[in-house]
Short mmCIF file of C-alpha atoms in Angstrom, two decimals:
data_model
loop_
_atom_site.label_atom_id
_atom_site.label_comp_id
_atom_site.label_asym_id
_atom_site.label_seq_id
_atom_site.Cartn_x
_atom_site.Cartn_y
_atom_site.Cartn_z
CA UNK A 207 127.90 -12.96 -63.97
CA UNK A 208 125.51 -15.83 -63.68
CA UNK A 209 122.45 -15.81 -61.57
CA UNK A 210 123.80 -18.79 -59.67
CA UNK A 211 126.62 -16.78 -58.27
CA UNK A 212 124.41 -13.89 -57.23
CA UNK A 213 123.54 -13.65 -53.55
CA UNK A 214 119.89 -14.37 -52.73
CA UNK A 215 118.12 -11.35 -51.37
CA UNK A 216 116.39 -12.03 -48.05
CA UNK A 217 114.02 -9.83 -46.10
CA UNK A 218 115.06 -9.13 -42.53
CA UNK A 219 113.26 -11.38 -40.03
CA UNK A 220 111.60 -9.56 -37.16
CA UNK A 221 113.05 -10.32 -33.77
CA UNK A 222 110.74 -12.60 -31.79
CA UNK A 223 110.35 -11.17 -28.34
CA UNK A 224 111.00 -13.66 -25.58
CA UNK A 225 110.49 -13.42 -21.85
CA UNK A 226 113.45 -14.15 -19.62
CA UNK A 227 111.47 -16.71 -17.63
CA UNK A 228 108.60 -19.11 -18.16
CA UNK A 229 105.14 -17.66 -17.60
CA UNK A 230 103.40 -18.26 -14.29
CA UNK A 231 100.62 -20.39 -15.80
CA UNK A 232 103.09 -22.85 -17.34
CA UNK A 233 105.16 -22.82 -14.15
CA UNK A 234 102.13 -23.63 -12.01
CA UNK A 235 101.00 -26.41 -14.36
CA UNK A 236 104.60 -27.67 -14.80
CA UNK A 237 104.33 -27.36 -18.59
CA UNK A 238 106.96 -26.35 -21.15
CA UNK A 239 106.68 -22.64 -22.03
CA UNK A 240 107.93 -21.04 -25.27
CA UNK A 241 108.25 -17.67 -23.43
CA UNK A 242 106.72 -15.81 -26.38
CA UNK A 243 105.48 -12.27 -25.79
CA UNK A 244 102.95 -10.88 -25.25
CA UNK A 245 101.47 -14.36 -24.70
CA UNK A 246 103.02 -17.83 -24.88
CA UNK A 247 101.37 -20.37 -27.19
CA UNK A 248 100.04 -22.46 -24.30
CA UNK A 249 98.18 -19.48 -22.79
CA UNK A 250 96.82 -18.59 -26.24
CA UNK A 251 95.42 -22.12 -26.64
CA UNK A 252 93.92 -22.16 -23.14
CA UNK A 253 92.46 -18.63 -23.29
CA UNK A 254 94.42 -17.47 -20.25
CA UNK A 255 96.20 -14.29 -19.28
CA UNK A 256 99.92 -14.80 -19.82
CA UNK A 257 102.05 -13.11 -17.18
CA UNK A 258 105.52 -13.26 -15.71
CA UNK A 259 107.02 -12.56 -12.33
CA UNK A 260 108.90 -9.53 -13.67
CA UNK A 261 105.62 -7.94 -14.78
CA UNK A 262 104.02 -8.48 -11.39
CA UNK A 263 106.95 -6.91 -9.61
CA UNK A 264 106.82 -3.95 -12.02
CA UNK A 265 103.07 -3.66 -11.58
CA UNK A 266 102.35 -3.58 -15.31
CA UNK A 267 98.65 -3.53 -16.25
CA UNK A 268 97.04 -6.07 -18.55
CA UNK A 269 93.86 -5.84 -20.58
CA UNK A 270 91.15 -8.42 -20.86
CA UNK A 271 92.17 -8.80 -24.50
CA UNK A 272 95.15 -10.85 -23.33
CA UNK A 273 92.67 -13.42 -22.08
CA UNK A 274 92.32 -14.42 -25.71
CA UNK A 275 96.07 -14.59 -26.34
CA UNK A 276 96.39 -11.08 -27.74
CA UNK A 277 93.00 -11.03 -29.50
CA UNK A 278 90.89 -8.07 -28.53
CA UNK A 279 88.03 -8.67 -26.14
CA UNK A 280 84.75 -9.68 -27.81
CA UNK A 281 82.94 -7.39 -25.41
CA UNK A 282 84.25 -4.26 -27.09
CA UNK A 283 86.49 -1.97 -25.10
CA UNK A 284 89.03 -4.03 -23.17
CA UNK A 285 88.47 -4.13 -19.43
CA UNK A 286 91.53 -2.92 -17.53
CA UNK A 287 92.78 -5.47 -15.02
CA UNK A 288 95.88 -5.07 -12.89
CA UNK A 289 98.37 -7.86 -12.42
CA UNK A 290 98.46 -7.19 -8.70
CA UNK A 291 94.68 -7.38 -8.45
CA UNK A 292 92.89 -10.46 -7.06
CA UNK A 293 92.14 -11.38 -10.68
CA UNK A 294 95.84 -11.95 -11.46
CA UNK A 295 96.68 -15.46 -12.62
CA UNK A 296 99.43 -17.96 -11.99
CA UNK A 297 101.86 -18.73 -9.17
CA UNK A 298 100.52 -17.86 -5.77
CA UNK A 299 98.19 -15.26 -7.22
CA UNK A 300 95.33 -17.61 -8.05
CA UNK A 301 92.04 -16.14 -9.29
CA UNK A 302 89.91 -15.05 -6.36
CA UNK A 303 86.19 -15.53 -6.80
CA UNK A 304 85.51 -13.08 -3.98
CA UNK A 305 87.46 -10.33 -5.71
CA UNK A 306 85.61 -7.09 -6.35
CA UNK A 307 84.18 -6.70 -9.86
CA UNK A 308 84.94 -3.30 -11.33
CA UNK A 309 81.75 -3.13 -13.36
CA UNK A 310 78.83 -5.33 -14.33
CA UNK A 311 80.08 -5.30 -17.91
CA UNK A 312 83.03 -7.60 -17.19
CA UNK A 313 81.21 -10.34 -15.29
CA UNK A 314 81.06 -12.50 -18.44
CA UNK A 315 84.82 -12.33 -18.99
CA UNK A 316 85.45 -12.83 -15.31
CA UNK A 317 83.27 -15.97 -15.27
CA UNK A 318 85.05 -17.29 -18.37
CA UNK A 319 88.43 -16.73 -16.69
CA UNK A 320 87.28 -18.81 -13.74
CA UNK A 321 85.98 -21.65 -15.93
CA UNK A 322 89.15 -21.82 -18.04
CA UNK A 323 91.42 -21.83 -15.00
CA UNK A 324 89.42 -24.57 -13.26
CA UNK A 325 88.84 -26.79 -16.31
CA UNK A 326 92.29 -25.97 -17.75
CA UNK A 327 91.43 -25.26 -21.39
CA UNK A 328 88.76 -25.07 -24.06
CA UNK A 329 89.22 -28.80 -24.58
CA UNK A 330 88.65 -29.36 -20.87
CA UNK A 331 85.39 -27.41 -21.06
CA UNK A 332 84.17 -29.37 -24.07
CA UNK A 333 85.09 -32.70 -22.45
CA UNK A 334 83.19 -31.71 -19.31
CA UNK A 335 80.06 -30.85 -21.30
CA UNK A 336 80.28 -34.10 -23.30
CA UNK A 337 80.77 -36.20 -20.14
CA UNK A 338 77.72 -34.60 -18.55
CA UNK A 339 75.40 -35.12 -21.52
CA UNK A 340 76.52 -38.70 -22.14
CA UNK A 341 76.49 -39.61 -18.46
CA UNK A 342 74.14 -38.09 -15.84
CA UNK A 343 71.96 -36.12 -18.24
CA UNK A 344 71.42 -39.19 -20.41
CA UNK A 345 70.64 -41.74 -17.76
CA UNK A 346 69.44 -40.38 -14.41
CA UNK A 347 69.38 -36.57 -14.19
CA UNK A 348 68.01 -35.30 -17.53
CA UNK A 349 67.47 -31.64 -16.67
CA UNK A 350 69.16 -29.77 -19.55
CA UNK A 351 68.07 -29.66 -23.19
CA UNK A 352 71.26 -30.79 -24.93
CA UNK A 353 70.50 -29.35 -28.36
CA UNK A 354 69.69 -25.92 -26.89
CA UNK A 355 72.83 -25.91 -24.75
CA UNK A 356 75.06 -26.94 -27.65
CA UNK A 357 73.71 -23.98 -29.65
CA UNK A 358 74.72 -21.71 -26.77
CA UNK A 359 78.16 -23.29 -26.71
CA UNK A 360 78.75 -22.49 -30.39
CA UNK A 361 78.81 -18.76 -29.56
CA UNK A 362 80.36 -19.20 -26.14
CA UNK A 363 83.99 -18.59 -27.17
CA UNK A 364 83.28 -15.32 -28.96
CA UNK A 365 80.47 -14.05 -26.73
CA UNK A 366 80.91 -15.64 -23.28
CA UNK A 367 77.90 -15.72 -20.99
CA UNK A 368 78.23 -15.75 -17.21
CA UNK A 369 75.13 -17.96 -16.90
CA UNK A 370 76.60 -20.51 -19.28
CA UNK A 371 79.92 -20.43 -17.41
CA UNK A 372 78.17 -21.16 -14.12
CA UNK A 373 76.19 -24.00 -15.66
CA UNK A 374 79.36 -25.57 -17.11
CA UNK A 375 81.09 -25.47 -13.72
CA UNK A 376 78.06 -27.03 -12.05
CA UNK A 377 77.91 -29.75 -14.73
CA UNK A 378 81.51 -30.59 -13.92
CA UNK A 379 80.58 -31.30 -10.30
CA UNK A 380 78.66 -34.46 -11.15
CA UNK A 381 80.39 -35.42 -14.39
CA UNK A 382 83.98 -35.57 -13.06
CA UNK A 383 85.41 -39.11 -12.97
CA UNK A 384 86.24 -39.21 -9.26
CA UNK A 385 85.68 -37.25 -6.09
CA UNK A 386 89.42 -36.64 -5.81
CA UNK A 387 89.81 -34.83 -9.14
CA UNK A 388 91.35 -32.28 -9.40
CA UNK A 389 92.40 -32.91 -5.83
CA UNK A 390 91.16 -32.13 -2.33
CA UNK A 391 92.56 -29.22 -0.36
CA UNK A 392 92.43 -28.42 3.37
CA UNK A 393 89.26 -26.44 2.63
CA UNK A 394 87.64 -29.19 0.57
CA UNK A 395 86.71 -29.47 -3.10
CA UNK A 396 87.80 -26.22 -4.76
CA UNK A 397 85.65 -26.81 -7.85
CA UNK A 398 82.56 -27.05 -5.65
CA UNK A 399 83.50 -23.92 -3.73
CA UNK A 400 84.26 -22.06 -6.94
CA UNK A 401 80.97 -23.11 -8.56
CA UNK A 402 78.89 -22.02 -5.57
CA UNK A 403 80.72 -18.73 -5.19
CA UNK A 404 80.55 -17.88 -8.89
CA UNK A 405 76.84 -18.77 -8.94
CA UNK A 406 76.19 -16.37 -6.05
CA UNK A 407 78.35 -13.69 -7.67
CA UNK A 408 76.53 -13.84 -11.00
CA UNK A 409 73.12 -13.92 -9.30
CA UNK A 410 74.08 -10.82 -7.31
CA UNK A 411 74.32 -8.71 -10.48
CA UNK A 412 71.21 -6.53 -10.58
CA UNK A 413 71.13 -6.73 -14.37
CA UNK A 414 70.74 -10.52 -14.29
CA UNK A 415 67.08 -11.59 -14.10
CA UNK A 416 66.15 -14.86 -12.44
CA UNK A 417 66.32 -17.62 -15.03
CA UNK A 418 65.90 -21.32 -15.66
CA UNK A 419 69.70 -21.57 -16.03
CA UNK A 420 70.19 -20.45 -12.44
CA UNK A 421 67.68 -23.02 -11.21
CA UNK A 422 69.40 -25.77 -13.21
CA UNK A 423 72.74 -24.74 -11.71
CA UNK A 424 71.29 -24.85 -8.18
CA UNK A 425 69.87 -28.31 -8.87
CA UNK A 426 73.28 -29.57 -10.02
CA UNK A 427 74.87 -28.12 -6.89
CA UNK A 428 72.22 -29.76 -4.70
CA UNK A 429 72.76 -33.11 -6.41
CA UNK A 430 76.51 -32.84 -5.91
CA UNK A 431 76.01 -31.98 -2.22
CA UNK A 432 73.83 -35.06 -1.81
CA UNK A 433 76.45 -37.28 -3.44
CA UNK A 434 79.22 -35.91 -1.23
CA UNK A 435 77.34 -36.48 2.04
CA UNK A 436 76.60 -32.79 2.61
CA UNK A 437 72.90 -33.05 3.55
CA UNK A 438 72.51 -29.65 5.21
CA UNK A 439 74.00 -27.85 2.22
CA UNK A 440 71.88 -29.91 -0.19
CA UNK A 441 68.74 -29.18 1.80
CA UNK A 442 69.38 -25.43 1.61
CA UNK A 443 70.17 -25.60 -2.11
CA UNK A 444 66.94 -27.50 -2.84
CA UNK A 445 65.06 -24.94 -0.75
CA UNK A 446 66.42 -22.15 -2.96
CA UNK A 447 65.21 -24.07 -6.01
CA UNK A 448 61.66 -24.25 -4.65
CA UNK A 449 61.74 -20.52 -3.85
CA UNK A 450 62.96 -19.75 -7.37
CA UNK A 451 60.12 -21.83 -8.82
CA UNK A 452 57.69 -19.69 -6.85
CA UNK A 453 59.26 -16.49 -8.20
CA UNK A 454 59.12 -17.88 -11.75
CA UNK A 455 55.37 -18.50 -11.36
CA UNK A 456 55.44 -22.29 -11.44
CA UNK A 457 53.47 -22.61 -8.21
CA UNK A 458 50.51 -20.77 -9.75
CA UNK A 459 47.92 -23.18 -11.16
CA UNK A 460 47.18 -20.87 -14.10
CA UNK A 461 50.79 -21.20 -15.30
CA UNK A 462 50.00 -24.80 -16.25
CA UNK A 463 46.63 -23.91 -17.75
CA UNK A 464 45.27 -24.53 -21.28
CA UNK A 465 46.59 -21.26 -22.72
CA UNK A 466 50.23 -21.98 -21.88
CA UNK A 467 49.73 -25.65 -22.76
CA UNK A 468 48.80 -24.56 -26.28
CA UNK A 469 51.36 -21.80 -26.75
CA UNK A 470 54.54 -22.82 -24.87
CA UNK A 471 54.36 -26.60 -24.41
CA UNK A 472 58.10 -27.15 -24.83
CA UNK A 473 58.89 -24.61 -22.12
CA UNK A 474 56.29 -26.16 -19.81
CA UNK A 475 57.76 -29.61 -20.41
CA UNK A 476 61.24 -28.45 -19.35
CA UNK A 477 59.84 -26.65 -16.32
CA UNK A 478 57.89 -29.77 -15.35
CA UNK A 479 61.11 -31.81 -15.55
CA UNK A 480 62.88 -29.29 -13.31
CA UNK A 481 60.02 -29.25 -10.79
CA UNK A 482 60.06 -33.02 -10.44
CA UNK A 483 63.86 -32.98 -10.28
CA UNK A 484 63.49 -30.80 -7.19
CA UNK A 485 61.02 -33.27 -5.67
CA UNK A 486 63.41 -36.08 -6.67
CA UNK A 487 66.36 -34.69 -4.67
CA UNK A 488 64.15 -33.46 -1.82
CA UNK A 489 62.76 -36.95 -1.19
CA UNK A 490 66.10 -38.71 -1.45
CA UNK A 491 67.48 -36.34 1.17
CA UNK A 492 64.55 -37.12 3.44
CA UNK A 493 64.91 -40.88 2.91
CA UNK A 494 68.68 -41.03 3.35
CA UNK A 495 68.97 -38.66 6.31
CA UNK A 496 65.89 -39.32 8.40
CA UNK A 497 67.95 -38.91 11.57
CA UNK A 498 68.58 -35.28 10.56
CA UNK A 499 64.81 -34.70 10.41
CA UNK A 500 64.91 -32.49 7.31
CA UNK A 501 61.23 -31.94 6.49
CA UNK A 502 60.18 -32.33 2.87
CA UNK A 503 60.00 -28.97 1.11
CA UNK A 504 57.13 -29.70 -1.29
CA UNK A 505 54.38 -30.39 1.30
CA UNK A 506 55.16 -27.09 3.05
CA UNK A 507 54.33 -25.08 -0.08
CA UNK A 508 50.59 -25.64 0.36
CA UNK A 509 49.91 -26.28 -3.33
CA UNK A 510 46.30 -27.20 -4.02
CA UNK A 511 47.08 -28.87 -7.34
CA UNK A 512 49.55 -31.40 -8.72
CA UNK A 513 52.09 -29.98 -11.15
CA UNK A 514 51.82 -32.04 -14.37
CA UNK A 515 54.46 -34.64 -15.09
CA UNK A 516 56.61 -34.34 -18.24
CA UNK A 517 54.71 -37.08 -20.11
CA UNK A 518 51.64 -34.82 -19.98
CA UNK A 519 53.18 -32.63 -22.65
CA UNK A 520 53.71 -35.43 -25.15
CA UNK A 521 50.31 -34.71 -26.70
CA UNK A 522 51.24 -31.05 -27.26
CA UNK A 523 54.90 -31.27 -28.28
CA UNK A 524 55.35 -32.61 -31.84
CA UNK A 525 57.88 -35.43 -31.87
CA UNK A 526 59.96 -36.10 -35.04
CA UNK A 527 58.97 -39.45 -36.53
CA UNK A 528 62.59 -40.57 -36.77
CA UNK A 529 62.82 -40.64 -32.97
CA UNK A 530 60.42 -43.58 -32.91
CA UNK A 531 59.51 -42.94 -29.30
CA UNK A 532 57.62 -45.92 -27.95
CA UNK A 533 55.55 -46.23 -24.81
CA UNK A 534 55.38 -49.12 -22.40
CA UNK A 535 52.76 -48.43 -19.77
CA UNK A 536 53.64 -45.00 -18.32
CA UNK A 537 57.28 -44.97 -19.45
CA UNK A 538 58.72 -43.68 -22.71
CA UNK A 539 61.80 -44.66 -24.68
CA UNK A 540 64.12 -41.66 -25.05
CA UNK A 541 64.99 -42.37 -28.70
CA UNK A 542 68.50 -41.02 -28.07
CA UNK A 543 67.24 -37.54 -28.91
CA UNK A 544 69.07 -34.38 -27.80
CA UNK A 545 65.95 -32.23 -28.26
CA UNK A 546 63.35 -31.24 -25.67
CA UNK A 547 60.81 -33.08 -27.85
CA UNK A 548 62.57 -36.37 -27.13
CA UNK A 549 63.58 -35.68 -23.52
CA UNK A 550 62.03 -37.98 -20.97
CA UNK A 551 62.21 -38.02 -17.20
CA UNK A 552 60.72 -41.25 -15.80
CA UNK A 553 62.30 -40.21 -12.51
CA UNK A 554 59.35 -37.81 -12.16
CA UNK A 555 56.97 -40.74 -11.58
CA UNK A 556 59.56 -42.38 -9.32
CA UNK A 557 59.86 -39.15 -7.31
CA UNK A 558 56.06 -38.90 -7.03
CA UNK A 559 55.83 -42.48 -5.76
CA UNK A 560 58.69 -42.05 -3.28
CA UNK A 561 57.18 -38.78 -2.05
CA UNK A 562 53.80 -40.50 -1.55
CA UNK A 563 55.43 -43.45 0.23
CA UNK A 564 57.43 -41.28 2.62
CA UNK A 565 54.39 -39.15 3.38
CA UNK A 566 52.25 -42.22 4.10
CA UNK A 567 54.92 -43.80 6.31
CA UNK A 568 54.55 -40.77 8.58
CA UNK A 569 50.79 -41.41 8.77
CA UNK A 570 50.07 -45.07 9.70
CA UNK A 571 46.30 -44.78 9.24
CA UNK A 572 46.58 -43.46 5.66
CA UNK A 573 49.32 -46.00 4.95
CA UNK A 574 47.04 -48.91 5.80
CA UNK A 575 44.39 -47.55 3.44
CA UNK A 576 46.68 -46.94 0.47
CA UNK A 577 49.51 -49.42 1.03
CA UNK A 578 48.46 -51.97 -1.60
CA UNK A 579 47.46 -49.33 -4.16
CA UNK A 580 50.80 -47.56 -3.90
CA UNK A 581 52.81 -50.78 -3.82
CA UNK A 582 51.15 -51.89 -7.06
CA UNK A 583 51.88 -48.49 -8.65
CA UNK A 584 55.56 -48.68 -7.71
CA UNK A 585 55.87 -52.25 -9.01
CA UNK A 586 54.16 -51.34 -12.28
CA UNK A 587 56.41 -48.33 -12.90
CA UNK A 588 59.47 -50.43 -12.05
CA UNK A 589 58.45 -53.02 -14.64
CA UNK A 590 57.74 -50.27 -17.20
CA UNK A 591 61.19 -48.74 -16.75
CA UNK A 592 62.90 -52.14 -16.72
CA UNK A 593 61.20 -53.31 -19.92
CA UNK A 594 61.68 -50.08 -21.88
CA UNK A 595 64.66 -49.90 -24.29
CA UNK A 596 66.77 -46.91 -23.23
CA UNK A 597 69.58 -45.44 -25.30
CA UNK A 598 71.97 -45.76 -22.34
CA UNK A 599 70.86 -49.26 -21.38
CA UNK A 600 68.80 -48.35 -18.34
CA UNK A 601 67.52 -45.50 -16.16
CA UNK A 602 69.39 -46.07 -12.92
CA UNK A 603 67.85 -43.04 -11.24
CA UNK A 604 64.28 -44.22 -11.75
CA UNK A 605 65.14 -47.82 -10.84
CA UNK A 606 67.03 -46.97 -7.64
CA UNK A 607 64.31 -44.53 -6.57
CA UNK A 608 61.62 -47.15 -7.16
CA UNK A 609 63.59 -49.79 -5.26
CA UNK A 610 63.96 -47.49 -2.26
CA UNK A 611 60.22 -46.72 -2.23
CA UNK A 612 59.47 -50.40 -2.70
CA UNK A 613 61.71 -51.58 0.14
CA UNK A 614 60.29 -49.02 2.53
CA UNK A 615 56.72 -49.98 1.69
CA UNK A 616 57.49 -53.70 1.82
CA UNK A 617 59.22 -53.36 5.18
CA UNK A 618 56.15 -51.64 6.62
CA UNK A 619 53.92 -54.41 5.20
CA UNK A 620 56.29 -57.10 6.45
CA UNK A 621 56.20 -55.73 9.96
CA UNK A 622 52.42 -55.34 9.79
CA UNK A 623 51.95 -58.89 8.50
CA UNK A 624 50.13 -57.78 5.34
CA UNK A 625 49.84 -60.50 2.68
CA UNK A 626 49.25 -58.15 -0.25
CA UNK A 627 46.90 -58.72 -3.20
CA UNK A 628 49.22 -58.35 -6.20
CA UNK A 629 48.85 -61.70 -8.06
CA UNK A 630 52.43 -61.48 -9.34
CA UNK A 631 53.89 -61.69 -5.84
CA UNK A 632 52.72 -63.86 -3.01
CA UNK A 633 53.76 -61.84 0.05
CA UNK A 634 55.75 -58.83 1.27
CA UNK A 635 58.65 -61.19 2.06
CA UNK A 636 58.63 -62.48 -1.54
CA UNK A 637 58.46 -58.91 -2.85
CA UNK A 638 61.43 -57.94 -0.69
CA UNK A 639 63.44 -60.94 -1.90
CA UNK A 640 62.81 -59.92 -5.51
CA UNK A 641 63.82 -56.29 -4.90
CA UNK A 642 66.99 -57.35 -3.09
CA UNK A 643 67.74 -59.86 -5.86
CA UNK A 644 67.66 -57.05 -8.43
CA UNK A 645 70.14 -55.01 -6.40
CA UNK A 646 72.32 -58.03 -5.73
CA UNK A 647 72.43 -58.82 -9.44
CA UNK A 648 74.20 -55.48 -9.97
CA UNK A 649 76.62 -56.30 -7.16
CA UNK A 650 77.32 -59.71 -8.68
CA UNK A 651 78.24 -58.14 -12.03
CA UNK A 652 80.81 -55.63 -10.85
CA UNK A 653 82.78 -55.19 -14.13
CA UNK A 654 79.67 -53.93 -15.93
CA UNK A 655 78.69 -51.83 -12.92
CA UNK A 656 82.17 -50.25 -12.75
CA UNK A 657 82.13 -49.43 -16.46
CA UNK A 658 78.78 -47.64 -16.18
CA UNK A 659 79.89 -45.89 -13.00
CA UNK A 660 83.04 -44.60 -14.74
CA UNK A 661 80.87 -43.15 -17.52
CA UNK A 662 78.63 -41.38 -15.01
CA UNK A 663 75.65 -43.61 -15.74
CA UNK A 664 75.02 -44.91 -12.22
CA UNK A 665 72.82 -42.72 -10.05
CA UNK A 666 74.16 -41.98 -6.56
CA UNK A 667 70.89 -43.30 -5.12
CA UNK A 668 72.13 -46.84 -5.78
CA UNK A 669 74.34 -46.34 -2.72
CA UNK A 670 71.41 -45.81 -0.37
CA UNK A 671 69.38 -48.57 -2.05
CA UNK A 672 72.27 -51.05 -1.55
CA UNK A 673 72.79 -49.91 2.04
CA UNK A 674 69.09 -50.11 2.90
CA UNK A 675 68.79 -53.57 1.33
CA UNK A 676 71.79 -54.68 3.41
CA UNK A 677 70.14 -53.46 6.60
CA UNK A 678 67.01 -55.42 5.76
CA UNK A 679 69.09 -58.54 5.13
CA UNK A 680 70.83 -58.08 8.47
CA UNK A 681 67.55 -57.65 10.37
CA UNK A 682 65.24 -60.02 8.43
CA UNK A 683 67.52 -62.32 6.44
CA UNK A 684 67.38 -65.34 8.74
CA UNK A 685 63.76 -64.87 9.79
CA UNK A 686 61.06 -63.39 7.57
CA UNK A 687 63.13 -63.53 4.38
CA UNK A 688 64.17 -67.17 4.99
CA UNK A 689 67.65 -66.56 3.55
CA UNK A 690 69.73 -68.09 6.34
CA UNK A 691 72.10 -69.74 3.87
CA UNK A 692 73.17 -66.68 1.91
CA UNK A 693 72.04 -63.43 3.54
CA UNK A 694 75.54 -62.69 4.81
CA UNK A 695 77.16 -63.26 1.42
CA UNK A 696 74.64 -60.93 -0.19
CA UNK A 697 75.48 -58.24 2.37
CA UNK A 698 79.19 -58.66 1.63
CA UNK A 699 78.55 -58.39 -2.12
CA UNK A 700 76.45 -55.25 -1.66
CA UNK A 701 79.16 -53.80 0.55
CA UNK A 702 81.72 -54.44 -2.19
CA UNK A 703 79.49 -52.51 -4.58
CA UNK A 704 79.36 -49.64 -2.09
CA UNK A 705 83.17 -49.62 -1.94
CA UNK A 706 83.24 -49.15 -5.70
CA UNK A 707 80.57 -46.42 -5.56
CA UNK A 708 82.68 -44.63 -2.95
CA UNK A 709 85.27 -43.97 -5.66
CA UNK A 710 82.80 -41.56 -7.24
CA UNK A 711 80.16 -40.72 -4.65
CA UNK A 712 81.37 -39.92 -1.14
CA UNK A 713 77.95 -40.73 0.29
CA UNK A 714 78.72 -44.42 -0.40
CA UNK A 715 81.77 -44.15 1.85
CA UNK A 716 79.43 -43.11 4.66
CA UNK A 717 77.24 -46.16 4.06
CA UNK A 718 80.23 -48.52 4.09
CA UNK A 719 81.14 -47.18 7.53
CA UNK A 720 77.57 -47.46 8.86
CA UNK A 721 77.15 -50.93 7.36
CA UNK A 722 80.34 -52.14 9.04
CA UNK A 723 78.89 -51.02 12.36
CA UNK A 724 75.53 -52.74 11.83
CA UNK A 725 77.11 -55.93 10.56
CA UNK A 726 79.53 -55.96 13.49
CA UNK A 727 76.67 -55.65 15.95
CA UNK A 728 74.75 -58.43 14.20
CA UNK A 729 77.74 -60.78 14.22
CA UNK A 730 78.87 -59.77 17.69
CA UNK A 731 82.23 -58.47 16.49
CA UNK A 732 81.62 -54.72 16.72
CA UNK A 733 83.46 -52.82 19.45
CA UNK A 734 82.01 -49.31 19.80
#
């Protein structure tokens, strides 16, 4: 008998277990499910617990190992979770961030579960981190050392950290494309609520010491609250940041002394950036919501010294020659570096100037003595930032902050009739026209503005700067500014820019509404 006629021996194929119904995760997301057991392929890829209605009814337990699609938990012994517990996933049993935690040992897995469910998958997490570092962190809110964070992320999927999970969720708050993603609910933005609740939950663990990561997360939350027109919440979040800085020793003069300067300059540089980021948000809240009378936090601390600005540490931190960091006046080119050595934060100087301006505006006598000095300083820093080549094209946070300080100072000089001594500008009215012209130039080039806004490279402070400039045009356009022919068109253009900003920052929506009122009153068409 030939071999050709012999039957081919085959090994028996194991039966692939299938569930009778699609899993609850795929059902909720309206995705195709292969029904594989113990975990469908989609849940394996997204690091989620795969469960079915039949299991929930039966009350079958599940281990944390299933979070990794059948791979055992990287934390050692699997943590026993129950499908009827508040941690159950899918369908109507969404993860509850206020659920009780059985032990401190599972907080890292619990935080990872929350992040994966909210950002959908590992790919969603990585896209969120990339959007943050190439958008806000690169152009107007540089508060996280990218290279250090990316090293943490390399180990994140095998050894999840609750602190890193919280930071990723908080990054997503200001790096998401629109305010409506992933969708509003009757209780508001669920990502925001989840981030705040998870942050509080992780901080409540007695084994978790206070850290820079927590302060960075609080700053991101505060920034988001500012952008979404939640001033009271932002004010409280910034207040917690200042209290944390006290606990971390930053408000002690010796912390910034020669010994630490010589031994931990990189750490001091990051902490300096974070301090001035707090001042940055604190002053924008005060400027944008003066009717709420939120007092500035920093002056209430009673510090008898000025915390050094980040540029101070340039002489201590060695900078790789390939970065080719250049200086123009007081500003530094970022060199497109992801390392703390190459991180810059020109917004620190902008925050200092705005803080000084707002403080002086509350004290007319001191304002008259220092008005010209401060105005010159703001103009010089604005020119430095404008002329410096940035990897992202500009620093919209520093520019918008400077423009706000400038307009407030100029308005006070305009009303006081001060002529000014800066040889580059002839009068406060001329200064104001130049500042408004810079803002209007952005409004006149909306395609470029929209592209940068979509990439997260437009600071939310542009909204207040555009609104404030519009108010000045309405009140002074035909008189002191001598712009009778085009003040109204400039206001309309700035309002159009605010409409576009409102697609990302809700605070701009508030300014559109207020501007409509003011313009209606000015034109006699407003009916209250």
